[in-house]
CSV table of C-alpha atoms in Angstrom, one decimal:
chain,number,residue,atom,x,y,z
A,1,MET,CA,0.0,0.0,0.0
A,2,ASN,CA,2.8,2.4,0.9
A,3,ARG,CA,4.6,1.5,-2.3
A,4,GLN,CA,1.5,2.1,-4.4
A,5,SER,CA,1.0,5.5,-2.6
A,6,THR,CA,4.6,6.5,-3.3
A,7,PHE,CA,4.3,5.5,-7.0
A,8,SER,CA,1.1,7.5,-7.3
A,9,THR,CA,2.7,10.6,-5.7
A,10,ILE,CA,5.7,10.4,-8.1
A,11,ARG,CA,3.4,9.9,-11.1
A,12,LYS,CA,1.3,12.9,-10.1
A,13,SER,CA,4.4,15.1,-9.6
A,14,THR,CA,5.8,14.1,-13.0
A,15,LEU,CA,2.4,14.9,-14.7
A,16,ALA,CA,2.3,18.2,-12.9
A,17,PHE,CA,5.8,19.0,-14.1
A,18,GLU,CA,5.0,18.1,-17.7
A,19,GLU,CA,1.8,20.2,-17.5
A,20,ALA,CA,3.8,23.1,-16.1
A,21,LYS,CA,6.2,23.1,-19.1
A,22,ILE,CA,6.1,26.1,-21.4
A,23,THR,CA,4.6,26.1,-24.9
A,24,ALA,CA,7.1,28.3,-26.8
A,25,LEU,CA,5.7,30.4,-29.6
A,26,TYR,CA,8.7,31.6,-31.7
A,27,CYS,CA,8.4,34.6,-34.0
A,28,ARG,CA,11.2,36.1,-36.3
A,29,LEU,CA,11.2,38.9,-38.8
A,30,SER,CA,14.2,40.0,-40.9
A,31,ARG,CA,14.7,43.3,-42.7
A,32,ASP,CA,14.1,41.5,-46.0
A,33,ASP,CA,10.9,40.0,-44.7
A,34,GLU,CA,9.5,43.5,-44.0
A,35,LEU,CA,9.5,44.2,-47.7
A,36,ALA,CA,7.0,41.3,-48.3
A,37,GLY,CA,4.3,43.2,-46.4
A,38,ASP,CA,2.3,42.5,-43.3
A,39,SER,CA,1.9,38.7,-43.7
A,40,ASN,CA,5.1,38.0,-41.9
A,41,SER,CA,4.9,40.8,-39.4
A,42,ILE,CA,5.6,40.0,-35.7
A,43,VAL,CA,2.0,41.1,-34.9
A,44,ASN,CA,0.6,38.7,-37.5
A,45,GLN,CA,2.8,35.8,-36.4
A,46,LYS,CA,1.8,36.3,-32.8
A,47,ALA,CA,-1.9,36.2,-33.7
A,48,ILE,CA,-1.5,33.0,-35.7
A,49,LEU,CA,0.5,31.2,-33.1
A,50,LYS,CA,-1.7,32.2,-30.2
A,51,LYS,CA,-4.9,31.1,-32.0
A,52,TYR,CA,-3.3,27.8,-33.0
A,53,ALA,CA,-2.1,27.2,-29.4
A,54,GLU,CA,-5.5,28.0,-27.9
A,55,ASP,CA,-7.5,26.0,-30.5
A,56,ASN,CA,-5.3,22.9,-29.9
A,57,GLY,CA,-5.3,23.0,-26.1
A,58,PHE,CA,-1.7,24.1,-25.6
A,59,ARG,CA,-1.2,25.9,-22.2
A,60,ASN,CA,1.5,28.0,-20.5
A,61,ILE,CA,2.3,29.9,-23.7
A,62,GLU,CA,5.3,32.2,-23.9
A,63,PHE,CA,6.5,34.3,-26.8
A,64,TYR,CA,10.1,34.3,-27.9
A,65,VAL,CA,10.7,37.1,-30.5
A,66,ASP,CA,13.5,38.2,-32.8
A,67,ASP,CA,12.6,41.4,-34.8
A,68,GLY,CA,14.9,42.5,-37.6
A,69,VAL,CA,17.3,39.5,-37.4
A,70,SER,CA,18.4,37.4,-40.4
A,71,GLY,CA,17.5,33.7,-40.6
A,72,THR,CA,21.0,32.8,-41.6
A,73,THR,CA,22.3,33.6,-38.2
A,74,PHE,CA,21.3,31.6,-35.1
A,75,ASP,CA,22.9,34.1,-32.7
A,76,ARG,CA,19.6,35.9,-31.9
A,77,PRO,CA,18.5,37.1,-28.4
A,78,GLY,CA,15.0,35.5,-28.5
A,79,PHE,CA,16.2,32.3,-30.1
A,80,ASN,CA,19.1,32.0,-27.6
A,81,ARG,CA,16.7,32.5,-24.7
A,82,MET,CA,14.4,29.8,-26.1
A,83,ILE,CA,17.2,27.3,-26.5
A,84,ALA,CA,18.4,28.0,-23.0
A,85,ASP,CA,14.9,27.1,-21.7
A,86,VAL,CA,15.0,23.9,-23.8
A,87,GLU,CA,18.3,22.9,-22.2
A,88,SER,CA,17.0,23.6,-18.7
A,89,GLY,CA,13.9,21.4,-19.4
A,90,ARG,CA,11.4,24.3,-19.1
A,91,ILE,CA,9.9,23.9,-22.7
A,92,GLY,CA,7.6,21.0,-23.8
A,93,THR,CA,6.5,22.3,-27.2
A,94,ILE,CA,7.8,24.8,-29.8
A,95,ILE,CA,5.4,26.2,-32.3
A,96,ILE,CA,6.4,28.4,-35.3
A,97,LYS,CA,4.4,29.8,-38.2
A,98,ASP,CA,6.6,28.1,-40.8
A,99,MET,CA,10.1,26.6,-41.1
A,100,SER,CA,11.6,29.8,-42.6
A,101,ARG,CA,10.8,31.6,-39.3
A,102,PHE,CA,13.0,29.1,-37.5
A,103,GLY,CA,16.1,29.6,-39.8
A,104,ARG,CA,17.6,29.4,-43.2
A,105,ASP,CA,20.6,27.2,-42.6
A,106,TYR,CA,19.5,23.6,-43.3
A,107,LEU,CA,22.4,22.1,-41.3
A,108,LYS,CA,21.8,24.0,-38.2
A,109,VAL,CA,18.0,23.7,-38.5
A,110,GLY,CA,18.4,20.0,-38.9
A,111,TYR,CA,20.6,19.8,-35.8
A,112,TYR,CA,17.8,21.4,-33.7
A,113,THR,CA,14.8,19.6,-35.2
A,114,GLU,CA,16.5,16.1,-35.7
A,115,ILE,CA,18.8,15.9,-32.7
A,116,MET,CA,18.4,18.5,-29.9
A,117,PHE,CA,14.6,18.7,-29.7
A,118,PRO,CA,13.9,14.9,-29.8
A,119,GLU,CA,16.6,14.3,-27.2
A,120,ALA,CA,15.1,17.0,-25.0
A,121,ASP,CA,11.6,15.5,-25.6
A,122,VAL,CA,10.4,18.8,-27.1
A,123,ARG,CA,7.5,18.6,-29.6
A,124,PHE,CA,8.1,20.8,-32.7
A,125,ILE,CA,5.3,22.2,-34.8
A,126,ALA,CA,5.5,24.3,-38.0
A,127,ILE,CA,1.9,25.3,-38.7
A,128,ASN,CA,2.0,26.3,-42.4
A,129,ASN,CA,4.2,23.4,-43.4
A,130,GLY,CA,2.0,20.8,-41.6
A,131,ILE,CA,4.9,19.6,-39.6
A,132,ASP,CA,4.4,18.0,-36.1
A,133,SER,CA,7.2,16.0,-34.6
A,134,ALA,CA,4.5,14.0,-32.7
A,135,ASN,CA,3.7,12.5,-36.1
A,136,GLN,CA,6.8,11.0,-37.7
A,137,ALA,CA,5.2,11.0,-41.2
A,138,ASP,CA,4.9,14.8,-41.0
A,139,SER,CA,8.7,15.2,-40.2
A,140,ASP,CA,9.9,13.3,-43.3
A,141,PHE,CA,9.5,16.4,-45.5
A,142,THR,CA,11.3,18.7,-43.0
A,143,PRO,CA,14.9,18.3,-44.3
A,144,PHE,CA,13.8,19.2,-47.9
A,145,LEU,CA,12.0,22.3,-46.6
A,146,ASN,CA,15.2,23.3,-44.8
A,147,ILE,CA,17.2,23.0,-48.0
A,148,ILE,CA,14.6,25.2,-49.9
A,149,ASN,CA,14.8,27.8,-47.2
A,150,GLU,CA,18.6,27.9,-47.4
A,151,TRP,CA,18.5,28.2,-51.1
A,152,TYR,CA,16.1,31.2,-50.7
A,153,ALA,CA,18.5,32.9,-48.3
A,154,LYS,CA,21.4,32.3,-50.7
A,155,ASP,CA,19.5,33.7,-53.6
A,156,THR,CA,18.4,36.7,-51.6
A,157,SER,CA,22.0,37.3,-50.5
A,158,LYS,CA,23.2,37.1,-54.2
A,159,LYS,CA,20.7,39.8,-55.2
A,160,ILE,CA,21.6,42.1,-52.3
A,161,ARG,CA,25.3,41.7,-53.2
A,162,ALA,CA,24.6,42.7,-56.8
A,163,VAL,CA,22.8,45.9,-55.6
A,164,PHE,CA,25.6,46.5,-53.1
A,165,LYS,CA,28.2,46.1,-55.8
A,166,SER,CA,26.4,48.5,-58.2
A,167,LYS,CA,26.0,51.1,-55.5
A,168,GLY,CA,29.7,50.8,-54.6
A,169,GLN,CA,30.9,51.1,-58.2
A,170,SER,CA,28.9,54.3,-58.7
A,171,GLY,CA,30.9,56.0,-55.9
A,172,LYS,CA,28.2,56.0,-53.3
A,173,PRO,CA,29.4,55.2,-49.8
A,174,LEU,CA,28.6,51.7,-48.6
A,175,CYS,CA,29.1,52.1,-44.9
A,176,THR,CA,26.0,52.4,-42.6
A,177,ASN,CA,27.6,55.3,-40.6
A,178,PRO,CA,30.3,57.7,-41.9
A,179,PRO,CA,33.8,57.6,-40.3
A,180,TYR,CA,34.2,59.4,-37.0
A,181,GLY,CA,34.5,63.1,-37.8
A,182,TYR,CA,31.7,63.1,-40.4
A,183,ILE,CA,27.9,62.8,-40.3
A,184,LYS,CA,25.3,62.3,-43.0
A,185,ASP,CA,24.1,65.5,-44.7
A,186,PRO,CA,20.4,66.0,-43.7
A,187,GLU,CA,19.8,67.2,-47.3
A,188,ASP,CA,21.4,64.1,-48.9
A,189,LYS,CA,22.0,60.9,-46.9
A,190,LEU,CA,24.6,59.7,-49.3
A,191,HIS,CA,26.8,62.8,-48.8
A,192,TRP,CA,29.0,63.4,-45.7
A,193,ILE,CA,29.5,66.7,-43.9
A,194,ILE,CA,32.0,67.5,-41.2
A,195,ASP,CA,31.1,66.9,-37.6
A,196,GLU,CA,33.3,69.7,-36.3
A,197,LYS,CA,33.5,68.4,-32.7
A,198,ALA,CA,34.7,65.0,-33.7
A,199,ALA,CA,36.8,66.4,-36.6
A,200,GLU,CA,38.9,68.5,-34.2
A,201,VAL,CA,39.7,65.3,-32.3
A,202,VAL,CA,40.8,63.7,-35.6
A,203,ARG,CA,43.1,66.6,-36.2
A,204,ASP,CA,44.5,66.3,-32.7
A,205,ILE,CA,45.2,62.6,-33.3
A,206,PHE,CA,47.3,63.5,-36.3
A,207,ARG,CA,49.0,66.3,-34.5
A,208,LEU,CA,50.0,64.0,-31.6
A,209,CYS,CA,51.2,61.4,-34.1
A,210,MET,CA,53.4,64.0,-35.8
A,211,ALA,CA,54.7,65.0,-32.4
A,212,GLY,CA,56.1,61.5,-31.9
A,213,PHE,CA,53.2,59.8,-30.1
A,214,GLY,CA,52.2,56.2,-31.0
A,215,PRO,CA,48.6,54.9,-31.1
A,216,THR,CA,48.7,53.6,-27.5
A,217,GLN,CA,50.1,56.9,-26.2
A,218,ILE,CA,47.5,58.9,-28.2
A,219,ALA,CA,44.7,56.8,-26.8
A,220,LYS,CA,45.9,57.5,-23.2
A,221,GLN,CA,46.1,61.2,-24.0
A,222,LEU,CA,42.5,61.2,-25.3
A,223,GLU,CA,41.3,59.3,-22.2
A,224,LYS,CA,43.2,61.7,-19.9
A,225,ARG,CA,41.4,64.7,-21.6
A,226,CYS,CA,38.0,62.9,-21.2
A,227,ILE,CA,37.3,62.7,-24.9
A,228,ASP,CA,34.3,60.5,-25.7
A,229,THR,CA,35.1,57.4,-27.8
A,230,PRO,CA,33.5,57.3,-31.3
A,231,THR,CA,30.8,54.9,-30.2
A,232,VAL,CA,29.8,57.1,-27.2
A,233,HIS,CA,29.9,60.2,-29.3
A,234,LEU,CA,27.6,58.7,-31.9
A,235,ARG,CA,25.1,57.5,-29.3
A,236,LYS,CA,25.0,61.0,-27.7
A,237,MET,CA,24.1,62.3,-31.1
A,238,GLY,CA,21.2,59.8,-31.3
A,239,ILE,CA,22.9,57.7,-34.0
A,240,ASN,CA,22.6,53.9,-33.7
A,241,THR,CA,25.8,51.8,-33.9
A,242,PRO,CA,26.3,48.0,-33.5
A,243,ALA,CA,29.3,48.5,-31.3
A,244,ARG,CA,28.7,48.2,-27.6
A,245,PRO,CA,29.6,51.4,-25.6
A,246,PRO,CA,32.5,50.8,-23.3
A,247,GLU,CA,32.1,51.0,-19.5
A,248,ASN,CA,34.5,53.9,-19.5
A,249,PRO,CA,33.2,56.4,-22.1
A,250,TYR,CA,36.7,57.8,-22.5
A,251,ALA,CA,38.6,54.5,-22.9
A,252,TRP,CA,40.0,54.9,-26.4
A,253,SER,CA,41.8,51.8,-27.8
A,254,ALA,CA,45.1,51.9,-29.7
A,255,ARG,CA,43.3,50.0,-32.6
A,256,THR,CA,40.8,52.8,-33.0
A,257,VAL,CA,43.5,55.5,-33.1
A,258,ALA,CA,45.5,53.4,-35.7
A,259,ASP,CA,42.4,53.0,-37.8
A,260,ILE,CA,41.8,56.8,-37.8
A,261,LEU,CA,45.4,57.5,-38.8
A,262,ALA,CA,45.0,55.0,-41.7
A,263,LYS,CA,41.7,56.2,-43.2
A,264,MET,CA,41.8,57.8,-46.6
A,265,GLU,CA,38.3,59.1,-46.1
A,266,TYR,CA,39.8,62.0,-44.1
A,267,LEU,CA,41.4,63.3,-47.3
A,268,GLY,CA,37.9,63.8,-48.7
A,269,HIS,CA,37.7,60.5,-50.6
A,270,THR,CA,35.1,57.7,-50.6
A,271,VAL,CA,36.7,54.3,-50.3
A,272,ASN,CA,34.5,51.2,-51.2
A,273,PHE,CA,35.1,47.5,-51.0
A,274,LYS,CA,37.7,47.6,-48.3
A,275,THR,CA,36.3,44.5,-46.7
A,276,SER,CA,34.4,41.4,-47.8
A,277,LYS,CA,32.9,38.2,-46.4
A,278,LYS,CA,33.7,34.6,-47.6
A,279,SER,CA,30.1,33.5,-47.4
A,280,TYR,CA,26.6,35.0,-46.8
A,281,LYS,CA,26.5,32.9,-43.7
A,282,SER,CA,29.6,34.4,-42.2
A,283,LYS,CA,29.7,37.6,-40.1
A,284,VAL,CA,33.5,37.8,-40.2
A,285,LYS,CA,34.8,40.7,-42.4
A,286,ILE,CA,38.1,40.2,-44.2
A,287,LEU,CA,40.3,43.1,-45.3
A,288,ASN,CA,40.7,43.1,-49.0
A,289,ASN,CA,43.9,43.9,-50.8
A,290,PRO,CA,44.2,47.7,-51.2
A,291,GLU,CA,44.6,47.2,-55.0
A,292,ASP,CA,41.0,45.9,-55.0
A,293,TRP,CA,39.6,49.0,-53.2
A,294,LEU,CA,37.7,51.6,-55.3
A,295,VAL,CA,38.7,55.2,-54.4
A,296,PHE,CA,36.5,58.1,-55.5
A,297,LYS,CA,38.4,61.3,-54.8
A,298,ASN,CA,37.0,64.6,-53.5
A,299,THR,CA,33.5,63.4,-52.7
A,300,HIS,CA,33.3,65.4,-49.5
A,301,GLU,CA,35.2,68.0,-47.5
A,302,ALA,CA,38.6,66.9,-46.2
A,303,ILE,CA,39.5,67.0,-42.5
A,304,ILE,CA,43.2,66.3,-43.1
A,305,ASP,CA,45.4,67.4,-46.0
A,306,GLU,CA,47.5,65.0,-48.1
A,307,GLY,CA,50.8,66.3,-46.7
A,308,THR,CA,49.8,65.8,-43.1
A,309,LYS,CA,48.5,62.3,-43.9
A,310,GLU,CA,51.7,61.2,-45.7
A,311,LEU,CA,53.9,62.7,-43.0
A,312,ALA,CA,51.9,60.9,-40.3
A,313,LYS,CA,52.2,57.6,-42.3
A,314,GLU,CA,56.0,58.0,-42.8
A,315,LEU,CA,56.4,58.8,-39.1
A,316,ARG,CA,54.5,55.8,-38.0
A,317,GLN,CA,56.5,53.5,-40.3
A,318,SER,CA,59.8,55.0,-39.1
A,319,GLN,CA,58.7,54.7,-35.4
A,320,LYS,CA,57.7,51.1,-35.9
A,321,GLU,CA,61.0,50.3,-37.6
A,322,TYR,CA,62.9,52.2,-34.9
A,323,GLU,CA,61.2,50.2,-32.1
A,324,GLN,CA,61.8,46.9,-33.9
A,325,ALA,CA,65.5,47.7,-34.4
A,326,GLN,CA,65.9,48.6,-30.7
A,327,THR,CA,64.2,45.3,-29.7
A,328,ARG,CA,66.5,43.4,-32.1
A,329,ILE,CA,69.6,45.0,-30.7
A,330,ALA,CA,68.5,44.0,-27.1
A,331,ASP,CA,67.9,40.5,-28.4
A,332,ILE,CA,71.4,40.3,-30.0
A,333,ASP,CA,73.0,41.4,-26.7
A,334,LYS,CA,71.3,38.5,-25.0
A,335,ILE,CA,72.4,36.1,-27.7
A,336,ILE,CA,76.0,37.2,-27.6
A,337,ARG,CA,76.0,36.9,-23.8
A,338,LYS,CA,74.6,33.3,-24.1
A,339,LEU,CA,77.3,32.5,-26.8
A,340,TYR,CA,80.0,33.7,-24.4
A,341,GLU,CA,78.6,31.5,-21.6
A,342,ASP,CA,78.4,28.5,-23.9
A,343,ASN,CA,82.0,29.1,-25.0
A,344,VAL,CA,83.3,29.4,-21.4
A,345,MET,CA,81.4,26.1,-20.5
A,346,GLY,CA,82.8,24.4,-23.6
A,347,LYS,CA,79.5,23.9,-25.3
A,348,ILE,CA,80.7,25.5,-28.5
A,349,SER,CA,84.2,25.8,-30.0
A,350,GLU,CA,86.3,29.0,-30.0
A,351,GLU,CA,86.2,29.1,-33.8
A,352,ARG,CA,82.4,28.9,-33.9
A,353,PHE,CA,82.1,31.4,-31.0
A,354,TYR,CA,84.1,34.0,-32.9
A,355,LYS,CA,82.4,33.4,-36.2
A,356,MET,CA,78.8,33.7,-34.7
A,357,SER,CA,79.6,36.6,-32.4
A,358,ALA,CA,81.2,38.5,-35.4
A,359,GLU,CA,78.0,38.0,-37.5
A,360,TYR,CA,75.8,39.2,-34.7
A,361,GLU,CA,78.0,42.2,-34.0
A,362,ALA,CA,77.9,43.1,-37.7
A,363,GLU,CA,74.1,42.9,-37.6
A,364,GLN,CA,74.0,45.0,-34.4
A,365,LYS,CA,76.3,47.7,-36.0
A,366,ALA,CA,74.0,47.9,-39.1
A,367,LEU,CA,71.0,48.3,-36.8
A,368,GLU,CA,72.6,51.0,-34.8
A,369,GLU,CA,73.3,52.9,-38.0
A,370,ARG,CA,69.8,52.5,-39.2
A,371,ILE,CA,68.4,53.6,-35.8
A,372,SER,CA,70.5,56.8,-36.0
A,373,LYS,CA,69.0,57.6,-39.5
A,374,LEU,CA,65.5,56.8,-38.3
A,375,LYS,CA,65.9,59.0,-35.2
A,376,HIS,CA,67.0,61.8,-37.4
A,377,THR,CA,64.0,61.3,-39.7
A,378,ILE,CA,61.6,61.2,-36.7
A,379,ASP,CA,63.2,64.3,-35.1
A,380,THR,CA,63.1,66.2,-38.3
A,381,ALA,CA,59.4,65.4,-38.9
A,382,ASN,CA,58.5,66.3,-35.3
A,383,GLU,CA,60.3,69.6,-35.7
A,384,GLN,CA,58.5,70.2,-39.0
A,385,SER,CA,55.2,69.5,-37.4
A,386,LEU,CA,56.0,71.8,-34.4
A,387,ASN,CA,57.1,74.6,-36.8
A,388,THR,CA,53.9,74.2,-38.8
A,389,ASP,CA,51.8,74.6,-35.7
A,390,ARG,CA,53.8,77.7,-34.7
A,391,PHE,CA,53.3,79.2,-38.1
A,392,LEU,CA,49.5,78.5,-38.1
A,393,ALA,CA,49.3,80.1,-34.6
A,394,LEU,CA,51.1,83.1,-36.1
A,395,VAL,CA,48.7,83.3,-39.0
A,396,LYS,CA,45.7,83.1,-36.7
A,397,LYS,CA,47.1,86.0,-34.8
A,398,TYR,CA,47.0,88.2,-37.9
A,399,THR,CA,43.7,87.1,-39.6
A,400,GLU,CA,42.6,90.7,-40.4
A,401,ILE,CA,45.7,92.5,-41.7
A,402,THR,CA,44.8,95.7,-43.4
A,403,GLU,CA,48.4,96.8,-44.1
A,404,LEU,CA,51.9,95.4,-43.6
A,405,ASP,CA,54.2,97.1,-41.2
A,406,ALA,CA,57.8,96.3,-40.0
A,407,GLU,CA,56.6,94.3,-36.9
A,408,ILE,CA,54.4,91.9,-39.0
A,409,ILE,CA,57.1,91.4,-41.6
A,410,GLN,CA,59.6,90.5,-38.9
A,411,GLU,CA,57.2,88.0,-37.3
A,412,PHE,CA,56.4,86.3,-40.6
A,413,ILE,CA,59.6,86.5,-42.6
A,414,ASP,CA,63.1,85.2,-41.8
A,415,LYS,CA,64.9,86.4,-44.9
A,416,ILE,CA,64.4,87.3,-48.6
A,417,ILE,CA,66.9,86.3,-51.3
A,418,VAL,CA,66.8,88.3,-54.5
A,419,PHE,CA,68.5,86.5,-57.4
A,420,LYS,CA,70.3,88.2,-60.4
A,421,ALA,CA,67.9,89.5,-63.0
A,422,GLU,CA,67.7,87.5,-66.3
A,423,LYS,CA,66.2,88.0,-69.7
A,424,VAL,CA,63.9,85.2,-70.8
A,425,ASP,CA,62.1,85.5,-74.2
A,426,GLY,CA,63.0,89.2,-74.3
A,427,ARG,CA,61.4,89.8,-70.9
A,428,ARG,CA,63.4,90.8,-67.8
A,429,THR,CA,62.7,88.3,-65.0
A,430,GLN,CA,64.0,88.2,-61.5
A,431,ARG,CA,63.5,85.3,-59.0
A,432,ILE,CA,62.8,86.0,-55.4
A,433,GLN,CA,62.8,83.5,-52.5
A,434,ILE,CA,61.0,84.3,-49.3
A,435,PHE,CA,61.9,82.2,-46.2
A,436,TYR,CA,59.1,82.3,-43.7
A,437,ASN,CA,59.8,81.9,-39.9
A,438,CYS,CA,59.2,78.3,-38.7
A,439,ILE,CA,58.4,76.7,-42.1
A,440,GLY,CA,61.1,78.1,-44.6
A,441,VAL,CA,60.3,78.4,-48.3
A,442,ILE,CA,56.8,77.8,-49.6
A,443,ASP,CA,56.8,76.7,-53.2
A,444,LEU,CA,53.9,78.4,-54.9
A,445,PRO,CA,52.6,77.6,-58.4
A,446,ASN,CA,53.4,80.0,-61.2
């Protein structure tokens, strides 16, 4: 009697647990689906699923929704929450409008419908396709439907790529948001205008680079000055961005700084096809060979001039080579020290020791000579940058000159060289060179 009572209690508890399980009603809508009209809308899907559940006696219904997410990816908030509930044993049945709502990758869809759900004892129903895993005959057609849905996704992706390629080849920008320093023109969404607040930060980044700072040092300077990161800046302007805002709004990364220093867009150019994806299923972007980029010049106002950009590029390359050479010299010192120890302990012969140490010393000497040249290049560039800033500060001081006087001439001009007069084509010509303070001679077009 006691045994029967215990069995009855366990059976009742099991039935109660099964009855308490959730009936998951899953809805998904992608951006492409929105173009098809209201038939696939989230509201419409919810109405269909709720009616089906009520008409067929399903209880404890709960909606799991992904709005604006492609079916080729399975990293979706609503879907992930539903799968977590399946794994924890909370779900007894999953109902969807049709198989395309579940996903468009037949391998992954097959994994869930053929392996995971049966093992978790989860019933799976696709209303419009007449699929119910409780009836094995209904499930025989499921793999074929999955293949059709994947083909649809592949075909759609192909068409989107064709439109994307045509747009890019016409010179229209392909990125969702313009680079930091620009915003979309309210009058023309395909044209960029300067966001002056961010543009000044971009100019500061180039100035710091030309003053000898590397990306990591520049990032620290920006953080110290409490400059918002690009993501935070965009969000404050009410512009959506897929990047997550950092916990510290001023935590600039060296990578972000390096990307800004490398962008051709700051010269006023549109650059298309810089990245690509191997497959429509992949979310990983691959950097294309620069030879495959399409560059359309002077499509918007420049933030940085060509000379500044090239100088910054040369400086970065010189600094990188300089640091690598210094590291290699330190490594060679360690190698020679180790060779000496091995020679003293008899691990290598005298002849081999002298031969190897001579080779390393020759390499070290060549590196030291290279470091000296690189240091001169870096110092010269830094001085040039500093002098340019001094000259610009001087120009700003005299923005409204009505007439020249001796004081202004002395501030601006270092010296003037007047060359001997010559006759060219019967005309008397005389060349004059003006050396300005800070920047020297400026070569002007004839």
